PDB file of C-alpha atoms in Angstrom:
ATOM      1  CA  UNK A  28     141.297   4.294-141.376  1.00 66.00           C
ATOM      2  CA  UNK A  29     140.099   3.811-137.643  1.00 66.00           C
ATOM      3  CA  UNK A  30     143.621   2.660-136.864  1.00 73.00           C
ATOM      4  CA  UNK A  31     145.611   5.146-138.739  1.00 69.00           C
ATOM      5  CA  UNK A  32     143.286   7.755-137.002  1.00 66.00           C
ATOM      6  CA  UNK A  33     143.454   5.924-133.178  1.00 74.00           C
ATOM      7  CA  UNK A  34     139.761   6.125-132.927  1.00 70.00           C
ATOM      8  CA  UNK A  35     137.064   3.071-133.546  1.00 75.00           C
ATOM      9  CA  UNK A  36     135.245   2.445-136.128  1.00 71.00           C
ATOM     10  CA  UNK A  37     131.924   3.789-134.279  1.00 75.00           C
ATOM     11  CA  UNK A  38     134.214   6.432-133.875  1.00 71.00           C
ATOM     12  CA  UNK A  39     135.190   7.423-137.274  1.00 70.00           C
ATOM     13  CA  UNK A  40     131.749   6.941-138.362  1.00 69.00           C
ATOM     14  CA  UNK A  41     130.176   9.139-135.651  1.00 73.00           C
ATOM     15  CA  UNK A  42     132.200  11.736-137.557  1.00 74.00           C
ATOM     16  CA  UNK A  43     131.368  10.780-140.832  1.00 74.00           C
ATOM     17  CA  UNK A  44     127.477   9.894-140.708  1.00 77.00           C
ATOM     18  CA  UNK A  45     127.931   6.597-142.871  1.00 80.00           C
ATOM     19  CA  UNK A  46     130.098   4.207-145.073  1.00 79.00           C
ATOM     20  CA  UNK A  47     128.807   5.551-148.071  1.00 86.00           C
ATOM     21  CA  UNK A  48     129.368   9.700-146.977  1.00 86.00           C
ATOM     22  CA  UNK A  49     133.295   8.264-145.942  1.00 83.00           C
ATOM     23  CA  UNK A  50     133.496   6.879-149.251  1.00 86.00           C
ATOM     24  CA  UNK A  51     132.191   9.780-150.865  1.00 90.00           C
ATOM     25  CA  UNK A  52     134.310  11.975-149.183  1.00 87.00           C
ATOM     26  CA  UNK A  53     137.177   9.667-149.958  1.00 86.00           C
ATOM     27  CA  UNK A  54     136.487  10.310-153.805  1.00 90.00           C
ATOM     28  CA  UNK A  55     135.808  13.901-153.566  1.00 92.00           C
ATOM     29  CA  UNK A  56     139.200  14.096-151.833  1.00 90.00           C
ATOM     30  CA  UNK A  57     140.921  12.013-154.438  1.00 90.00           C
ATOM     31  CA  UNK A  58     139.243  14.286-157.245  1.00 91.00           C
ATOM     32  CA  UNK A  59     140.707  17.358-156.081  1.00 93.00           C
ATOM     33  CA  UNK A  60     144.215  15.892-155.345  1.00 92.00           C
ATOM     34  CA  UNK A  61     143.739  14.379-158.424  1.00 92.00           C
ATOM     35  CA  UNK A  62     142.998  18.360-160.179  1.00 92.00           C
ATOM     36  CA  UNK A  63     145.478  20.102-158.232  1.00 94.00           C
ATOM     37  CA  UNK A  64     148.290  17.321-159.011  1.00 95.00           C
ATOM     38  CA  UNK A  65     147.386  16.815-162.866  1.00 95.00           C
ATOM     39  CA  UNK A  66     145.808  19.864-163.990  1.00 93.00           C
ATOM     40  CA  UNK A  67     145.714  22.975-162.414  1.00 94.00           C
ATOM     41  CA  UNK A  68     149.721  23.475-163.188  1.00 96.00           C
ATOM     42  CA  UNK A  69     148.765  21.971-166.591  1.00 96.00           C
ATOM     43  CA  UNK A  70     146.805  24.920-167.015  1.00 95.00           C
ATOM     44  CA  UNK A  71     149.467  27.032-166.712  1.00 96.00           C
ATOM     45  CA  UNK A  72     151.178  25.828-169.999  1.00 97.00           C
ATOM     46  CA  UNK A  73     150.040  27.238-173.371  1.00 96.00           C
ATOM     47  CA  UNK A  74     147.213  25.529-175.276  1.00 94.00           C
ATOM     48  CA  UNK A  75     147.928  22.535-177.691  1.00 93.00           C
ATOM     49  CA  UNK A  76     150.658  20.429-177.596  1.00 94.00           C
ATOM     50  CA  UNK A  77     152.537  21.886-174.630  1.00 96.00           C
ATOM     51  CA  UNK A  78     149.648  21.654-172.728  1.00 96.00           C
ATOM     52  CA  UNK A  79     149.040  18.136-174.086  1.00 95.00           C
ATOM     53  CA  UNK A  80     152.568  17.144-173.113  1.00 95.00           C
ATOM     54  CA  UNK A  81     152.446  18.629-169.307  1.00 96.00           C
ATOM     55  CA  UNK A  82     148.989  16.235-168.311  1.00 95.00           C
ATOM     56  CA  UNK A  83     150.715  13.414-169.693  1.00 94.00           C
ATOM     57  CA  UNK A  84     153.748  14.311-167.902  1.00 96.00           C
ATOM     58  CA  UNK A  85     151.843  14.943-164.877  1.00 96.00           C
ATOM     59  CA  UNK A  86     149.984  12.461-164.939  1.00 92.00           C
ATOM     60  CA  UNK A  87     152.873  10.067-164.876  1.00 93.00           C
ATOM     61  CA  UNK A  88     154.214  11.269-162.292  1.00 95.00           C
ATOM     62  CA  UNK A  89     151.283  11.466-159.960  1.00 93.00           C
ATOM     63  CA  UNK A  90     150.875   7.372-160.967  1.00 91.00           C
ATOM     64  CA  UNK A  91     154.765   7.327-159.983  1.00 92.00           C
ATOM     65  CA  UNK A  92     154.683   9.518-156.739  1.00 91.00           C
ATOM     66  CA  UNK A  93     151.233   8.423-155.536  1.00 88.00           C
ATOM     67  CA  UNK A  94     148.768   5.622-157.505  1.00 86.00           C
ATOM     68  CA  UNK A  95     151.963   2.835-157.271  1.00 85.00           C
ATOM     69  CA  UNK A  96     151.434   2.973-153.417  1.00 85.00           C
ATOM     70  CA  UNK A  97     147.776   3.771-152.988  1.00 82.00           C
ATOM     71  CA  UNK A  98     145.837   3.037-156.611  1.00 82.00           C
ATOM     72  CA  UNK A  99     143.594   4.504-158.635  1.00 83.00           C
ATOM     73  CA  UNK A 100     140.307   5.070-157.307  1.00 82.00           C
ATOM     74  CA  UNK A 101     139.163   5.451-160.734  1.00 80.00           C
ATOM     75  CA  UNK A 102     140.563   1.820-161.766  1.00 80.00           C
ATOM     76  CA  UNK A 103     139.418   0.124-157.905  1.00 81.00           C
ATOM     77  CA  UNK A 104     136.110   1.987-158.634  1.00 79.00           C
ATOM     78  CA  UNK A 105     135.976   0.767-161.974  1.00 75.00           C
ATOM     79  CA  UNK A 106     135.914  -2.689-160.713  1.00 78.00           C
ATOM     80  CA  UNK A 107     133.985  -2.193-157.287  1.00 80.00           C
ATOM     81  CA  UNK A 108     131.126  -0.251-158.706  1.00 78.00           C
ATOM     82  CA  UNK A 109     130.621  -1.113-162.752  1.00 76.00           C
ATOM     83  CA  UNK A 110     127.433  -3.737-162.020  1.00 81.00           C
ATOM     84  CA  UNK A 111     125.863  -1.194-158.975  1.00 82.00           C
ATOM     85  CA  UNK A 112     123.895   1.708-159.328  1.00 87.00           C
ATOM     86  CA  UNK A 113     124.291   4.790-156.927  1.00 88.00           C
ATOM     87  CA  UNK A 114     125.339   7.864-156.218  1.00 90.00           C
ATOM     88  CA  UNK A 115     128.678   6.529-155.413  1.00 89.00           C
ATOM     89  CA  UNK A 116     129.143   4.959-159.121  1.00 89.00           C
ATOM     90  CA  UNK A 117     127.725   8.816-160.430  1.00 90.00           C
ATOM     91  CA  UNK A 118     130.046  10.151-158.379  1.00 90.00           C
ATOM     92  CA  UNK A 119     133.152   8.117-159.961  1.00 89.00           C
ATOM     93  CA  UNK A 120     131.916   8.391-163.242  1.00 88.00           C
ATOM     94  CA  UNK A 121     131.505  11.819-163.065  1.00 90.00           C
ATOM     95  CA  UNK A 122     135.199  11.753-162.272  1.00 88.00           C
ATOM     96  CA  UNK A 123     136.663   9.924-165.132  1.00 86.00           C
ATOM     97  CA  UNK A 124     134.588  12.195-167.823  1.00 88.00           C
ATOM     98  CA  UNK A 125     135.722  14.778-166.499  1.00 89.00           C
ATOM     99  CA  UNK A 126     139.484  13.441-166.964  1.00 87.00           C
ATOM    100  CA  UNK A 127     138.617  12.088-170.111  1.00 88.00           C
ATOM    101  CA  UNK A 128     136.641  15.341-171.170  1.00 90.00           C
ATOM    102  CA  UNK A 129     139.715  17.830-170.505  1.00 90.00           C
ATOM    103  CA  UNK A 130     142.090  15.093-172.138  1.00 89.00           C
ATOM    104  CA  UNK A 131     139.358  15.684-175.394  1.00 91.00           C
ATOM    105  CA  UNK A 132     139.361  19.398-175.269  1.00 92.00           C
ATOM    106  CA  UNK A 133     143.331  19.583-174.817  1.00 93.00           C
ATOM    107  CA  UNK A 134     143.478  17.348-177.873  1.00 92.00           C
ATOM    108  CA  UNK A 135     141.156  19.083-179.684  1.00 92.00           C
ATOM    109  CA  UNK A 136     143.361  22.829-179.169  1.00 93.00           C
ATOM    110  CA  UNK A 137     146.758  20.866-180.132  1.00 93.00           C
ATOM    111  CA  UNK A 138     144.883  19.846-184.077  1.00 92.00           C
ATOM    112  CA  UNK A 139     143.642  23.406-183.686  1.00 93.00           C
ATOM    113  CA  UNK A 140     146.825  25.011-183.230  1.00 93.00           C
ATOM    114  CA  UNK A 141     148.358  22.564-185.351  1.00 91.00           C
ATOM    115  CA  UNK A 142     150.712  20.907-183.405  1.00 92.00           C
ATOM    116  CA  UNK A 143     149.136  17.679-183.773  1.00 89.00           C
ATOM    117  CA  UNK A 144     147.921  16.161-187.293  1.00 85.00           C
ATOM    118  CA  UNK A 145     144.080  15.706-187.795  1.00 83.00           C
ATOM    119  CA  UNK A 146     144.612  12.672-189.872  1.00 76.00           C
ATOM    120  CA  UNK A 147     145.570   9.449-187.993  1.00 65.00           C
ATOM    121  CA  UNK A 148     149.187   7.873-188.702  1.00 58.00           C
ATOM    122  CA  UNK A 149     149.666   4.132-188.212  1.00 52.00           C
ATOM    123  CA  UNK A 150     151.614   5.319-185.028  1.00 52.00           C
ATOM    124  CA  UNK A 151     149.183   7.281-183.409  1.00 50.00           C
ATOM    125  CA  UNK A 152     147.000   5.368-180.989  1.00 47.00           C
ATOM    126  CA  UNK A 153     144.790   5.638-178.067  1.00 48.00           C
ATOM    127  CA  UNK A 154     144.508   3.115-175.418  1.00 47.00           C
ATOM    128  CA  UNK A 155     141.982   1.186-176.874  1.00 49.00           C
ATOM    129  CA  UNK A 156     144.300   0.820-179.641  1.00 48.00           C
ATOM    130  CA  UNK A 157     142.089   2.573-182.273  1.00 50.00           C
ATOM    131  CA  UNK A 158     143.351   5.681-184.504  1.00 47.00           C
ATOM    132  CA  UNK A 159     143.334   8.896-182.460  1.00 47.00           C
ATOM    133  CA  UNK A 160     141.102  10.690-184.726  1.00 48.00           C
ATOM    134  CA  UNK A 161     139.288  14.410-184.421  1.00 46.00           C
ATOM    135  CA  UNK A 162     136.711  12.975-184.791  1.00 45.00           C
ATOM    136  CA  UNK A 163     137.157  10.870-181.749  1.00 46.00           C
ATOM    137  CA  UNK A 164     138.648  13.877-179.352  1.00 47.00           C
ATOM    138  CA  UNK A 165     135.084  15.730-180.526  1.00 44.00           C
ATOM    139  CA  UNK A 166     132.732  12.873-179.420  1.00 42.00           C
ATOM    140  CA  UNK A 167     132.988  11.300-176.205  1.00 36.00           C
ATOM    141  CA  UNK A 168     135.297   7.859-175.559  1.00 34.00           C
ATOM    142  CA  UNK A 169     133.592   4.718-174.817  1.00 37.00           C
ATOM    143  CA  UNK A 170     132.596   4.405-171.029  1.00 35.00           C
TER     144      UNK A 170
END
C-alpha cells in the first residue's frame, strides 16, 4: 500500500494510527463496496425470486469484475483470522452474517411469494450440499 501510495510505511501509518485501524478500514471499505456492488441495486428488484436471481447475478459478477484479481476478504479472512480472537475477526464475521442473513431473508420472501418450493427437491442444494430447506433460510447457516 506504501508503494502504491509513494509514501513509507511510517508514513501510511502516521495516517492511519495502526495495522489493525488500516485493516479495519480495509474491511469496512470492502463491506460497503461489497453492499453497493451486490445489494443496493438488488434492492431495487421486486421481492422473491427476482430479487433472489439479481444477488446471485450480482454477485457473480462482482467475483468476475473484482474478487478474481483482488479476493475475497471474507474467504482470506476466513483463513487469516478463524483461530484469533479480536475485533478484527468480529468485524469479518459480522460481515459474512450479514451476507448470509439477507441471502436468508431473500429466500425466505421467494417461498413466501411462491416462487420457490418450500419442500426440498433432490436438485435443490446449498453449498454445503444439504437440502435448501425453510427451515434452513429461517435459522441461521453454520458459521
Amino acid at each position: 500500500m506504501a508503494k502504491r501510495l509513494g509514501l513509507s510505511k511510517s508514513g501510511v501509518f502516521s495516517r492511519i494510527g495502526s495495522r489493525e485501524a488500516l485493516q479495519k478500514a480495509v474491511i469496512e471499505e470492502y463491506d460497503r463496496r461489497f453492499m453497493q456492488d451486490v445489494f443496493v441495486p438488488a434492492m431495487r428488484e421486486p421481492r422473491g425470486l427476482p430479487r433472489l436471481n439479481a444477488i446471485v447475478r450480482l454477485w457473480l459478477q462482482r467475483t468476475r469484475d473484482v474478487e478474481v484479481r483482488t479476493g475475497c476478504i471474507y474467504c482470506a479472512g476466513a483463513f487469516e483470522f478463524d483461530d484469533r480472537d479480536g475485533p478484527l475477526r468480529d468485524l469479518l464475521l459480522d460481515g459474512i452474517r450479514r451476507w448470509r442473513s439477507a441471502l436468508q431473508r431473500t429466500i425466505i420472501q421467494a417461498i413466501d411469494a411462491g416462487h420457490l418450493s418450500p419442500t426440498p427437491t433432490p436438485t435443490s442444494s446449498c453449498s454445503s450440499g444439504r437440502p435448501v430447506r425453510r427451515a434452513d433460510a429461517r435459522g441461521a447457516f453454520p458459521a
